[in-house]
Amino acid sequence: MKEFALKGDIVFTSSMEEFSVHSSAYLVVEHGTVAGIYDVLPEKYKDLVVYDKGNALILPGFVDLHTHAPQFNQIGCGMDDELLSWLSEYTFPEERRFEDPDYARELYGAFVDTLAVCGTTRSVLFATIHKHGCELLVELLKNKGLSAYVGKVNMDTNAPDFLTEDTEQSLRDTEALIEHWKGGALVKPIITPRFAPTSTRRLLKGLGDIALKYRLPVQSHLSENRGEIAWIAELFPEHDAYYKVYEHYHLFGDTPTLMAHCVHLTDEEIAHLAKVDVMPVHCPDSNLNLTSGLMPARRMLNQGVRIGLGSDVGAGHAIFMPQVIVRAIQVSKMYAMQHPKDKALTLPEAFYMATKGGGQFFGKVGSFEPGYAADMLVIKTPSYKDRLSVVERLQYFIYHGDTSDISERYVAGKRIDSCEAYL
Amino acid sequence: MKEFALKGDIVFTSSMEEFSVHSSAYLVVEHGTVAGIYDVLPEKYKDLVVYDKGNALILPGFVDLHTHAPQFNQIGCGMDDELLSWLSEYTFPEERRFEDPDYARELYGAFVDTLAVCGTTRSVLFATIHKHGCELLVELLKNKGLSAYVGKVNMDTNAPDFLTEDTEQSLRDTEALIEHWKGGALVKPIITPRFAPTSTRRLLKGLGDIALKYRLPVQSHLSENRGEIAWIAELFPEHDAYYKVYEHYHLFGDTPTLMAHCVHLTDEEIAHLAKVDVMPVHCPDSNLNLTSGLMPARRMLNQGVRIGLGSDVGAGHAIFMPQVIVRAIQVSKMYAMQHPKDKALTLPEAFYMATKGGGQFFGKVGSFEPGYAADMLVIKTPSYKDRLSVVERLQYFIYHGDTSDISERYVAGKRIDSCEAYL
C-alpha cells in the first residue's frame, strides 16, 4: 500500500478531555497506519504524494459498537412498544426473512452501503441465526472495504419456533463460520448469544467454550429494561445478578467483551464491569425509543468504565454516528437534571466514545496518534462556515451535518468508494 | 392556478388519534387548496391532469412554529452552555452580523433553501432587530415560494449595546415593516418581542398596541429555563406569573399567540393557556441541548392546550421536522418514565403537531381535508420497503428518512423547485 498524506484541518480526541486540533496540517499514512501529523512536511517526505483538502476537516472514521444489521428494514416500526413486545411483533418476523438469500443480499447490501455512506468505518454487528446470511454479510463488508466484527446470533429457547435453533447445530454452525472466516484482517467473528433469556445453559456453556478455544471476543445485551431483568431472575435463579449468568459461562471479560445498554446497573455491578474491563455500549436512541431508561454514563466514567457508542438499529433509528453522539449528550443532560452531581457529557467525551473509545475494541483504532489505523473521513463544510474555528466547524458537522458533508472515507489507509446513497 | 391531482399513497392526520390513509388515491387540487381525495376520480374530473407518483407517500408539508433564522450559522456551537450564557456568548454576536446586508443575504438564503429542502412549507420565524435584514428574509421566502410569519425582533434592554434598540425607533421600524409587507398572501408579519427580560414596559406596551391596531399575531418565549423565570420575578415584581407580563400588554391571547418552550408551567398556568388559547411551541431538541427540561406535553393536551412543534434553531440543531417529531416522542417517553400517568406521545399525535396542529396558526393548513391549503410533499421510499404498509413506510420516513427522500414540495398548490442542498 502506497504512502501518502492528507492535508487539511485535522481533529481527533487522543483523550476524552479535549479535541486535538492541527490546522492546515499533514496526516501522513504509511502501510495503512498513521505515521505522524506535521505542520510542515519533514525532508524525508519530500517526494510524498499529498492530497490537499483545503480547509476540509479530517476526522477519524466512526466506530459503532452495537447494531443489528438485519433490523435495517424495520427502523421506525413499532416505536410505541417496549422491548419484549417489540421483539416478538417486529424484530423476530423481520429476522426470519434472512433465511432467504435474496432478501439477505438485498438488505445487507443496503445496510453495508449505508454504513459506508455514514462514515462508520468500524462496526460490531449482530447478524441473525442464519449461517448463509452471515457469510453474505461478511462478503459484502469485505467487498466494501469496511472493518467489522460480525456475530452469528445464537438463540435456542424463549423465541419463536422459526428462530429457535437446535443447540448443537447452533454451536456447530458457529464454529464452522469461525473456521470459514479465519484470517480475515478487517472482518472478524465475535461470539454472540442474543441475550441470556434466549439461551439455554448448554448453549451459553458451548459458546463460552468456543470463545476461550479461539480467543474470540463476545457481545450480548445486559440490563436494558426492567422487565428483562426480572425475567432473568426467574430464568436463572442460581445467579443473583444478570451479569453473573454470562460470567459463569466465560462470556463476561475472559475475552474482550461488549455489553449493549447497561441502563439499570447497581453501583456494585458498575464497579465489577470496571474491574473485569467489560465495555458497556451506550445506545441512547434505542433506550429512548423503547423507553428503557437513561444510561448513567457519567457514573460509569467516574468508576473507570470504558464506554463505546452504538446506533442499535433497529431500536435505534439513526445509523449516522454524529446523531448518536448528540443523543448521548442530550441523554446525559437529562440525567444530570435528575442527578446534579453527575455532570453532562461534553462533546469531546462523546466524540471520543464514538472514535478512540469504541475503537479500542479493534486495537489501535479511532485516533490519529502514530501507529493508529488510518481510518479517515474528509468533511467539507459550507463556505459561510469558513470564519468559524476548526472546533466550531466540527460542532456544526456533529450537530447539523449529514452524510453529504462526507466527501471521502478511508479504512486502514484505503479509500472506500462508490457509496450508494441508500439513506 | 390550474387544477391537477397527485396520485399516490396519501397520509395525514385529520385528528390526533390516528393516521388517515388513502392508498393509491387521487388528491385533487383546485385554486391552491384540496378539493378532495378519491379512490376513483369522479366523472367531473375526467379531463384533469393527473401526476401519478406510484407508491410514493403524499404528506402535508411540515409546519415549524418556532425558529430563529439568523441562528442558522451557529447550530451546534456552545451546546455545553445553558440559555443565558449561550445567548451572550454565541447568539448575540451572531445576530449582530445581520446588520451587514451581504451577510444577511448569504445566510438567510442558505436558511431559506434549507427550509425548502426539508419540506418545511410553513414556518414562524424570529429574524433580528435589523429592519433591512427582515426585508431581505421576506424577499427570499417569497422568491422561494414558502409561507411564513416573519418577526422583526424587538429588544431595548438587558442586551449588548449592539443589539439594544432605541424604544421608539424599534416601534417605528416595526410599524414601517408592517406597512411595507401589507397584503402578502404567504409571508406575513408577526409581533415579536424577543422575550420579556429584554423588553422595557414601554416597548411591551407599544408592541401590544401595534398588535391590536393591525390585528397581528404575537410570538415570544415563555418559561424555558428556571433562571429565566427567577429573572422575570426580579424584573417585573408587579406580576406574579411570567405570562402575566405579556398578558398585561395585550401580548398573550388578545390576538393569536405562540409561546415557545413553556417547559416549567404550573397546572394553573397551563389551564390559563388553554382558556385564552395561547399555543405553546414544543421545542424538544432545544430543551435538551440547553438542559432546559422536559416539556409536559401530555399534561397540556389533557387540559385542552393546542401544541405546535418548533425546531428552535440554533438551540435546536435539527431543522428537518421529522427529527423534531421523533424528539418530541422521545422526550415524552422520558417524561412518562418519571410520571407514569402521563403517557408518551404517539406518532400520530406528534405528526399532527407538526402538520395540522401547527398549521392551525396559518388557517386551514396541515391537513388534506377539503378546503385545506395544498401544501404537499412527495416522498419516495426505497423499493425494499414496498412490502411494508403505508403507515410503516411513513414510520420509516419519519424516523430514518432524510431530505433526499423528498422528491417534490408544494405550497398552496404551487411546486417549489430548485432546492439547493445546503444541509
PDB file of C-alpha atoms in Angstrom, chain A residues 72-73 75-80 90 94 97 103 106-107 110 285 288-289 291-294 317 319 323 326-327 330 333-334 337-338 346 384-385 387-388 392 395-396 399-400 402 404-405 422-423, chain B residues 72-73 75-80 90 94 97 103 106-107 110 285 288-289 291-294 317 319 323 326-327 330 333-334 337-338 346 384-385 387-388 392 395-396 399-400 402 404-405 422-423:
ATOM      1  CA  PHE A  72     -32.255  -2.193   8.959  1.00  0.00           C
ATOM      2  CA  ASN A  73     -35.613  -2.566   7.240  1.00  0.00           C
ATOM      3  CA  ILE A  75     -36.289   1.143  11.556  1.00  0.00           C
ATOM      4  CA  GLY A  76     -39.099   3.287  12.880  1.00  0.00           C
ATOM      5  CA  CYS A  77     -41.621   0.455  13.077  1.00  0.00           C
ATOM      6  CA  GLY A  78     -43.442  -0.135  16.338  1.00  0.00           C
ATOM      7  CA  MET A  79     -41.702   2.546  18.338  1.00  0.00           C
ATOM      8  CA  ASP A  80     -44.727   2.806  20.635  1.00  0.00           C
ATOM      9  CA  TYR A  90     -41.446  -6.667  14.659  1.00  0.00           C
ATOM     10  CA  GLU A  94     -38.022  -9.479  10.194  1.00  0.00           C
ATOM     11  CA  ARG A  97     -36.657 -13.179   6.395  1.00  0.00           C
ATOM     12  CA  TYR A 103     -33.559 -10.929   0.809  1.00  0.00           C
ATOM     13  CA  GLU A 106     -30.533  -7.018  -0.853  1.00  0.00           C
ATOM     14  CA  LEU A 107     -30.994  -5.798   2.712  1.00  0.00           C
ATOM     15  CA  ALA A 110     -28.355  -1.673   1.619  1.00  0.00           C
ATOM     16  CA  ASP A 285     -31.630   6.424  20.848  1.00  0.00           C
ATOM     17  CA  LEU A 288     -35.270   6.434  24.445  1.00  0.00           C
ATOM     18  CA  ASN A 289     -37.312   4.792  21.705  1.00  0.00           C
ATOM     19  CA  THR A 291     -38.490   3.689  26.994  1.00  0.00           C
ATOM     20  CA  SER A 292     -35.688   1.644  28.516  1.00  0.00           C
ATOM     21  CA  GLY A 293     -34.201   4.471  30.561  1.00  0.00           C
ATOM     22  CA  LEU A 294     -31.265   6.866  30.823  1.00  0.00           C
ATOM     23  CA  HIS A 317     -33.205   4.874  14.316  1.00  0.00           C
ATOM     24  CA  ILE A 319     -27.131   4.926  11.918  1.00  0.00           C
ATOM     25  CA  GLN A 323     -26.535  11.770  15.757  1.00  0.00           C
ATOM     26  CA  VAL A 326     -25.593  14.192  20.090  1.00  0.00           C
ATOM     27  CA  ARG A 327     -28.161  11.903  21.657  1.00  0.00           C
ATOM     28  CA  GLN A 330     -28.731  15.034  25.327  1.00  0.00           C
ATOM     29  CA  LYS A 333     -28.143  16.343  30.234  1.00  0.00           C
ATOM     30  CA  MET A 334     -31.495  14.854  31.213  1.00  0.00           C
ATOM     31  CA  MET A 337     -31.074  17.338  35.673  1.00  0.00           C
ATOM     32  CA  GLN A 338     -32.177  14.447  37.869  1.00  0.00           C
ATOM     33  CA  THR A 346     -19.112  17.082  26.846  1.00  0.00           C
ATOM     34  CA  TYR A 384     -20.066  30.506   5.142  1.00  0.00           C
ATOM     35  CA  LYS A 385     -18.561  28.449   7.957  1.00  0.00           C
ATOM     36  CA  ARG A 387     -14.773  32.181   9.642  1.00  0.00           C
ATOM     37  CA  LEU A 388     -15.548  29.658  12.375  1.00  0.00           C
ATOM     38  CA  GLU A 392     -16.777  25.130  15.735  1.00  0.00           C
ATOM     39  CA  GLN A 395     -19.522  21.143  16.198  1.00  0.00           C
ATOM     40  CA  TYR A 396     -21.567  22.088  13.140  1.00  0.00           C
ATOM     41  CA  TYR A 399     -24.887  18.548  15.354  1.00  0.00           C
ATOM     42  CA  HIS A 400     -26.187  19.533  11.953  1.00  0.00           C
ATOM     43  CA  ASP A 402     -25.240  14.851   7.278  1.00  0.00           C
ATOM     44  CA  SER A 404     -23.476  14.528   2.135  1.00  0.00           C
ATOM     45  CA  ASP A 405     -20.842  16.501   4.052  1.00  0.00           C
ATOM     46  CA  TYR A 422     -29.491   4.396   0.390  1.00  0.00           C
ATOM     47  CA  LEU A 423     -30.106   6.623   3.381  1.00  0.00           C
TER      48      LEU A 423
ATOM     49  CA  PHE B  72     -28.614  29.095  11.306  1.00  0.00           C
ATOM     50  CA  ASN B  73     -24.843  29.539  11.249  1.00  0.00           C
ATOM     51  CA  ILE B  75     -26.037  25.452  15.065  1.00  0.00           C
ATOM     52  CA  GLY B  76     -24.030  23.151  17.291  1.00  0.00           C
ATOM     53  CA  CYS B  77     -21.903  25.906  18.798  1.00  0.00           C
ATOM     54  CA  GLY B  78     -21.698  26.165  22.576  1.00  0.00           C
ATOM     55  CA  MET B  79     -24.076  23.351  23.370  1.00  0.00           C
ATOM     56  CA  ASP B  80     -22.329  22.836  26.717  1.00  0.00           C
ATOM     57  CA  TYR B  90     -22.905  32.842  20.788  1.00  0.00           C
ATOM     58  CA  GLU B  94     -24.095  36.107  15.555  1.00  0.00           C
ATOM     59  CA  ARG B  97     -23.747  40.162  11.890  1.00  0.00           C
ATOM     60  CA  TYR B 103     -24.067  38.506   5.332  1.00  0.00           C
ATOM     61  CA  GLU B 106     -25.989  34.810   2.196  1.00  0.00           C
ATOM     62  CA  LEU B 107     -27.100  33.267   5.476  1.00  0.00           C
ATOM     63  CA  ALA B 110     -28.917  29.314   2.973  1.00  0.00           C
ATOM     64  CA  ASP B 285     -34.143  19.456  20.910  1.00  0.00           C
ATOM     65  CA  LEU B 288     -32.430  19.055  25.710  1.00  0.00           C
ATOM     66  CA  ASN B 289     -29.435  20.899  24.281  1.00  0.00           C
ATOM     67  CA  THR B 291     -30.696  21.479  29.627  1.00  0.00           C
ATOM     68  CA  SER B 292     -33.933  23.450  29.967  1.00  0.00           C
ATOM     69  CA  GLY B 293     -36.099  20.478  30.904  1.00  0.00           C
ATOM     70  CA  LEU B 294     -38.812  18.128  29.645  1.00  0.00           C
ATOM     71  CA  HIS B 317     -29.933  21.573  15.867  1.00  0.00           C
ATOM     72  CA  ILE B 319     -34.356  21.834  11.068  1.00  0.00           C
ATOM     73  CA  GLN B 323     -36.411  14.700  13.641  1.00  0.00           C
ATOM     74  CA  VAL B 326     -39.097  11.913  16.898  1.00  0.00           C
ATOM     75  CA  ARG B 327     -37.506  14.002  19.636  1.00  0.00           C
ATOM     76  CA  GLN B 330     -38.536  10.519  22.880  1.00  0.00           C
ATOM     77  CA  LYS B 333     -41.189   8.776  26.906  1.00  0.00           C
ATOM     78  CA  MET B 334     -38.632  10.060  29.391  1.00  0.00           C
ATOM     79  CA  MET B 337     -40.923   7.225  32.987  1.00  0.00           C
ATOM     80  CA  GLN B 338     -40.911   9.901  35.693  1.00  0.00           C
ATOM     81  CA  THR B 346     -47.811   8.567  19.873  1.00  0.00           C
ATOM     82  CA  TYR B 384     -37.251  -2.871  -0.385  1.00  0.00           C
ATOM     83  CA  LYS B 385     -39.884  -1.040   1.676  1.00  0.00           C
ATOM     84  CA  ARG B 387     -43.946  -4.833   1.203  1.00  0.00           C
ATOM     85  CA  LEU B 388     -44.481  -2.574   4.219  1.00  0.00           C
ATOM     86  CA  GLU B 392     -44.915   1.591   8.178  1.00  0.00           C
ATOM     87  CA  GLN B 395     -42.739   5.475  10.134  1.00  0.00           C
ATOM     88  CA  TYR B 396     -39.551   4.756   8.197  1.00  0.00           C
ATOM     89  CA  TYR B 399     -37.580   8.014  11.961  1.00  0.00           C
ATOM     90  CA  HIS B 400     -34.923   7.319   9.366  1.00  0.00           C
ATOM     91  CA  ASP B 402     -33.833  12.413   5.189  1.00  0.00           C
ATOM     92  CA  SER B 404     -33.205  13.238  -0.162  1.00  0.00           C
ATOM     93  CA  ASP B 405     -36.363  11.149   0.248  1.00  0.00           C
ATOM     94  CA  TYR B 422     -27.274  23.371   1.847  1.00  0.00           C
ATOM     95  CA  LEU B 423     -27.972  20.861   4.582  1.00  0.00           C
TER      96      LEU B 423
END
